[in-house]
Every structure is written in C-alpha cells, then in structure tokens.
Coordinates of C-alpha atoms in Angstrom, one line a residue:
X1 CA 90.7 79.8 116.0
X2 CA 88.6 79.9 119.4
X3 CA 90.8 82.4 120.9
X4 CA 90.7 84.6 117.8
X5 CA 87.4 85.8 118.2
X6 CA 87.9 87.7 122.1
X7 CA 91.7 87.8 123.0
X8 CA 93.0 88.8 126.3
X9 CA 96.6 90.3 126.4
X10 CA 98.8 89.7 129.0
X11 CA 102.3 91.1 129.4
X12 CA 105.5 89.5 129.9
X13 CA 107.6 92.8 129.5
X14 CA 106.3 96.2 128.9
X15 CA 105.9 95.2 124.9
X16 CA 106.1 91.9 124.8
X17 CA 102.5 90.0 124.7
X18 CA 101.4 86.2 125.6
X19 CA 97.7 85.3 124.9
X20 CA 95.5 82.0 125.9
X21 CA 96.4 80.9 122.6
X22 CA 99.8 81.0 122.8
X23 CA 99.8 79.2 125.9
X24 CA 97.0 76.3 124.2
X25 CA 98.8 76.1 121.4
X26 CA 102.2 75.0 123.0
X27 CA 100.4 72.6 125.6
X28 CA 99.0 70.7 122.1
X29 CA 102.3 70.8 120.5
X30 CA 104.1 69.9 123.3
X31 CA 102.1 67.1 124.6
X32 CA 102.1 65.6 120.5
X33 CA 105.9 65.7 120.0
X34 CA 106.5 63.9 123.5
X35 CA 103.8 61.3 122.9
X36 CA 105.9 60.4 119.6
X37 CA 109.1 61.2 120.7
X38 CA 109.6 60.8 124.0
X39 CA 113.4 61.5 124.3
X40 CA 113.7 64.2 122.3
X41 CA 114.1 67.6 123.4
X42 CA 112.0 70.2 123.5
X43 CA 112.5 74.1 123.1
X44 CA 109.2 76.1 123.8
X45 CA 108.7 80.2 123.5
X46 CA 106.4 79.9 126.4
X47 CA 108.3 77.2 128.9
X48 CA 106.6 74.4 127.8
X49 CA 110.0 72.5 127.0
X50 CA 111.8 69.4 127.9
X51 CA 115.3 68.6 128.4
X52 CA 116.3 65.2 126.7
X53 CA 118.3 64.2 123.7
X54 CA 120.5 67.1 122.7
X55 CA 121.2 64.8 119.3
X56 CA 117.1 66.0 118.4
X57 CA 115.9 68.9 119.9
X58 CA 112.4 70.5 118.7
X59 CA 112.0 74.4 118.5
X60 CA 108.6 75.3 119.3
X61 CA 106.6 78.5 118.4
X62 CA 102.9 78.3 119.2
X63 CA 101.6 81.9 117.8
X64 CA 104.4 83.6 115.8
X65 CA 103.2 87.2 115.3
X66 CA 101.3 87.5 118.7
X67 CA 101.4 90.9 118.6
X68 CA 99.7 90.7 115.3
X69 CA 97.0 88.2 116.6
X70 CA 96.4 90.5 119.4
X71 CA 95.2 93.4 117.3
X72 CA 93.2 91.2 114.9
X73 CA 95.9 91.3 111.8
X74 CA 96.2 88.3 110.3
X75 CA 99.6 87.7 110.1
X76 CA 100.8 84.9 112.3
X77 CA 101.1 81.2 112.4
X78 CA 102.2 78.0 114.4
X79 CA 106.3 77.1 113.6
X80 CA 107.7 73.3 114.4
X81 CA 110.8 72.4 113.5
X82 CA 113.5 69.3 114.5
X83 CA 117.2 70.1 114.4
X84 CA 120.3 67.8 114.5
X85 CA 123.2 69.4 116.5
X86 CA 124.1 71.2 113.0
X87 CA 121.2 71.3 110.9
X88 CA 117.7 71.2 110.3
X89 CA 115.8 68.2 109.9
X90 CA 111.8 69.0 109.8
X91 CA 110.2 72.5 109.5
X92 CA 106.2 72.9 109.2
X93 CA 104.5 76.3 109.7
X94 CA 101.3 76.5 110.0
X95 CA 98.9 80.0 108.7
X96 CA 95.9 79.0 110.0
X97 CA 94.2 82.3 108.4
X98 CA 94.9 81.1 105.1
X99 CA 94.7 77.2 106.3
X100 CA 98.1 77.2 104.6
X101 CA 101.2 74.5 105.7
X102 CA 104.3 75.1 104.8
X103 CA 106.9 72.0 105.2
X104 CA 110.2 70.8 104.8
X105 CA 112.3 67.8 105.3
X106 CA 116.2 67.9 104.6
X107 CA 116.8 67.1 101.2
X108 CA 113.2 66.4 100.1
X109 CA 112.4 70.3 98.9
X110 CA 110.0 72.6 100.5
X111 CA 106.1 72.6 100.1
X112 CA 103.2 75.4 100.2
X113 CA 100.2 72.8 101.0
X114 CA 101.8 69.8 98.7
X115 CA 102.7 71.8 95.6
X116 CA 106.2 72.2 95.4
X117 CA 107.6 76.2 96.2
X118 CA 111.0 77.9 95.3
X119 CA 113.2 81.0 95.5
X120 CA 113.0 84.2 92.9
X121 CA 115.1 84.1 90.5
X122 CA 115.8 88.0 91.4
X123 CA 120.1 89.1 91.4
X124 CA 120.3 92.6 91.5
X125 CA 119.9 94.3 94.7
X126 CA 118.0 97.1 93.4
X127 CA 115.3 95.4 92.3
X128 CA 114.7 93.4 95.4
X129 CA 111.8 93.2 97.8
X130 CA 112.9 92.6 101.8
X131 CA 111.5 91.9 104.9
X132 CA 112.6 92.4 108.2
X133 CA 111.4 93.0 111.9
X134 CA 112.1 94.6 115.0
X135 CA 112.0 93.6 118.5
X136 CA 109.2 94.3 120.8
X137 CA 112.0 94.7 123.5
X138 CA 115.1 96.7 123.5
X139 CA 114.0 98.4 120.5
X140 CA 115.5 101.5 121.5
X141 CA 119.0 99.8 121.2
X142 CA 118.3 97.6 118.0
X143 CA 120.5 99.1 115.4
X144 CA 118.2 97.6 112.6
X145 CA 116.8 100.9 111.7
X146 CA 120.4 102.1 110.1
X147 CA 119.9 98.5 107.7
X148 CA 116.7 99.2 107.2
X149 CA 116.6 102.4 106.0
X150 CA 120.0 101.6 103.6
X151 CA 117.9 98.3 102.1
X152 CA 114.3 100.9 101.5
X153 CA 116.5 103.4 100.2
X154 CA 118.2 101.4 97.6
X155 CA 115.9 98.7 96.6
X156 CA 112.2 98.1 95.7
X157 CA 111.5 98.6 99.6
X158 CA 110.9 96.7 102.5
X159 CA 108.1 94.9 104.0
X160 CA 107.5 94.4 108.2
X161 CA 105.0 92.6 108.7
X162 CA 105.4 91.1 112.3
X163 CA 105.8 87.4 112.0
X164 CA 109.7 86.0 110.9
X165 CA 108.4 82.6 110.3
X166 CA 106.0 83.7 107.6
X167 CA 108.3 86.1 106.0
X168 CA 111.0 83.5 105.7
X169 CA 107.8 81.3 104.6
X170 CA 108.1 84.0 101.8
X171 CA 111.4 84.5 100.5
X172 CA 111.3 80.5 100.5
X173 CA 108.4 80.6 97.7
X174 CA 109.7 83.6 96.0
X175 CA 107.1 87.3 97.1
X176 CA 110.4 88.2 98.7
X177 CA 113.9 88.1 97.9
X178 CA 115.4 88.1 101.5
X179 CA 115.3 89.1 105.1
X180 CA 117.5 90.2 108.1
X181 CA 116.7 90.4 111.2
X182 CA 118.9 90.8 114.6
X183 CA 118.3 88.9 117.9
X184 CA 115.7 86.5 116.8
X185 CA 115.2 82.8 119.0
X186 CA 115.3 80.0 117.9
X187 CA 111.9 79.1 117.9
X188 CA 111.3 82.5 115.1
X189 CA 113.6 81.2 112.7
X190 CA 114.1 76.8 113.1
X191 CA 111.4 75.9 110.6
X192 CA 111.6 78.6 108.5
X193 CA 115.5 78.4 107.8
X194 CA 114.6 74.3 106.7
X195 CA 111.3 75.5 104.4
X196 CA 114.1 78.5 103.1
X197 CA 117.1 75.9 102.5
X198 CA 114.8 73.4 100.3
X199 CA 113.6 76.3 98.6
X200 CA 116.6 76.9 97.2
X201 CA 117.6 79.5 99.5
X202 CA 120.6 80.5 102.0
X203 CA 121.2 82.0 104.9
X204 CA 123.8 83.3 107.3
X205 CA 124.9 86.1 110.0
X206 CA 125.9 89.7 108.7
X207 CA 129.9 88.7 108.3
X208 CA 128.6 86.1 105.9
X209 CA 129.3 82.7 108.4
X210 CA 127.7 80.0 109.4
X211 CA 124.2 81.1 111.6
X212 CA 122.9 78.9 114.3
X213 CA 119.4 79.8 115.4
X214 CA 118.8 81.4 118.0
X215 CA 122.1 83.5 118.0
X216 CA 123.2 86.9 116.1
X217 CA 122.3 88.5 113.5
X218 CA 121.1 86.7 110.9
X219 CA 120.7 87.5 106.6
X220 CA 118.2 85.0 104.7
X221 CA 118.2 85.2 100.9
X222 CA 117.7 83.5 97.5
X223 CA 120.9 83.1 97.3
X224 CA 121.1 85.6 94.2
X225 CA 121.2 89.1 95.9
X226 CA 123.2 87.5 99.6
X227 CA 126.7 89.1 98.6
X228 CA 125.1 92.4 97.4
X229 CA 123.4 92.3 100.7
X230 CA 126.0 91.9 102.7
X231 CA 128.3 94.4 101.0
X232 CA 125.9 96.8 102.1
X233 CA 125.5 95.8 105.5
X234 CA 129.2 96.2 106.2
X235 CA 129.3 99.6 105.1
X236 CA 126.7 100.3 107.6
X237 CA 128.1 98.2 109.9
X238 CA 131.3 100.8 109.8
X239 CA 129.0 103.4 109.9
X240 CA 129.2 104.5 106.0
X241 CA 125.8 105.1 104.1
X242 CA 125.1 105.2 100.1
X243 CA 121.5 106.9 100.8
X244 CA 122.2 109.6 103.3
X245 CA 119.5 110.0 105.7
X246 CA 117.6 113.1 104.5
X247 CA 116.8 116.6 106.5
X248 CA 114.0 117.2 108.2
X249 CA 112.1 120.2 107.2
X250 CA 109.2 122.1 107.8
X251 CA 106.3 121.6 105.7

C-alpha cells in the first residue's frame, strides 16, 4: 500500500489511467509466476506478459479499479488466475483494503479468506441486486446504458462500483445476484468467473452461449435469475423496453 498514500496518474488514452502501482504490482506478479512456472504463459494488463505454453496461460490484473485507486476509493484489488484452453483452473483476488483473498481452484469451491462463500438463493428478477460497469474508453459507443437502465428500472437497482473482479467477487458470495458487462479483457474477468463457478454460479454472453474471457458481452449470475436476465436483454437488444425511458421536464 506504498503507492496508496501519493499516487501519480499517468494516461494511456484520454480516460484510461496507469499508476506506479499498477506497473509494481505486475513486475511482482509476473516475476513469481515465471519463477514457478517457467513455461507457462503469461497475459498482463500492463505488457508484462510472456508467450509460452498456450495449454496454461495466466491472466494478470495488477490494480483492478485503477481509476478507483486513483481518486482514493477503495474499491480495487489484485486478480490472478490460470486457465486451460477451455476453462479455469486457479482464480485468487486480492482486496488489499479489506486484506481480503478471494480463491478458487476447479472443483474445490470458492473461498472468502478460508471460510467457504456461495451464491443467493435469489429467482425472481425483480428482487435482484446487479452490478455492472462501463468502459473508460469508447463510452460514448457502449450501449450498456439501454441494459442498464431496463435492469434499475425493474429490479432492486444496480450497483457500479468500478472494479469487475470484486463485483463478480460479489455475486460469487451472494451481496449481488448478477452482473453484465460488455467489452471486458481477460484479465477483468479470469479469476472472478473461477471464484463465481465454485460459488455456485454461471455465466455466459447475452445470447445465452458459451463466454470466453476476454471476448463479448458477457452475463454473470447465480444461476437463479440468468434466464430472466437474458429475456430482458433481448428485448433490448431488438430495441423493445418494458420501463420506457421517462420525459425530461422542467422543475
């Protein structure tokens, strides 16, 4: 937490931010995996990667939520996960605010600092709690606001709060009942999905099929409330709407 106390911002678009810490963080990552597993590969947010293995390849995210950490919210975390060529292996994310580790291992279950962590219980849409996010780039041509405002319209509401890892961290131990988010990398979204599946949850892209990380548009749930969800999304998706969007009028 060095870097915490005086951060310097630097750009790598016109929103998107990279700190020291990002940049330390993947250097003692990196260097860790490769000492253990030299042949594996290596997929890093910052360029910190390494081409080997394509049978094991580790998605990297050294500070999930930078934009968070750069104003002081504290709301971000480290992400590691190991992925086969079709599915995830290991997923550990680290909240270093809360000195919280969330972990994973395929068919083992998912863990909130040892103690064992599942899915709500939660089936109807309407009395759901979401999450979702937006993208620092592009956002201008991110449809996600027509989801969104169908999903806070027509359930308990929904939460942005900056950092995919963490929020998928939270559907998998039940303060959420599911997420969606469109054009996220792989290295948002590897561990979580692992933490998520032992949980008890599911996932997949907004026509309901198989999601690879990394790629699309992709719809994370309990498992309970995934059909209702989707129904929904392809009605927006055709550009039909249960909640119209209200008029604007003077006060």
């Amino acid at each position: 937490m060095q870097h915490y106390a005086k951060v310097q911002v630097e750009y790598k678009g016109r929103f998107d931010t990279v700190t020291a810490a990002d940049r330390a963080s993947e250097r003692w990552v990196v260097e860790r995996i490769r000492s253990r597993f030299p042949t594996h590969s290596i997929v890093a947010e910052e360029g910190g990667g390494f081409e080997g293995d394509p049978e094991f390849v580790w998605h990297v995210d050294p500070l999930d939520g930078t934009t968070n950490f750069s104003h002081g919210l504290e709301r971000f975390c480290v992400s590691i996960a190991l992925w086969g060529r079709e599915e995830g292996l290991i997923g550990v994310i680290y909240d270093p605010i809360r000195d919280d580790v969330f972990a994973a291992e395929r068919g083992s279950g998912a863990y909130l600092n040892r103690r064992r962590i599942r899915v709500s219980e939660v089936d109807d849409l309407a009395k759901g709690l979401f999450a979702t996010g937006f993208p620092s780039s592009m956002r201008g041509r991110n449809p996600n606001i027509h989801y969104f405002h169908q999903v806070a319209t027509l359930t308990h509401g929904v939460r942005r709060t900056g950092s995919a890892a963490l929020d998928l961290c939270s559907v998998a131990q039940g303060h959420f009942d599911g997420f969606w988010e469109i054009g996220l990398k792989s290295w948002d979204v590897g561990a979580g999905l692992v933490i998520l599946t032992e949980a008890g949850g599911e996932y997949c892209d907004f026509e309901g099929r198989r999601y690879r990380p990394g790629h699309g548009r992709l719809v994370a749930t309990n498992g309970r409330v995934t059909r209702a969800l989707l129904e929904l999304f392809g009605e927006v998706t055709q550009g039909r709407c249960r909640a119209p969007l209200p008029q604007i009028r003077p006060i």
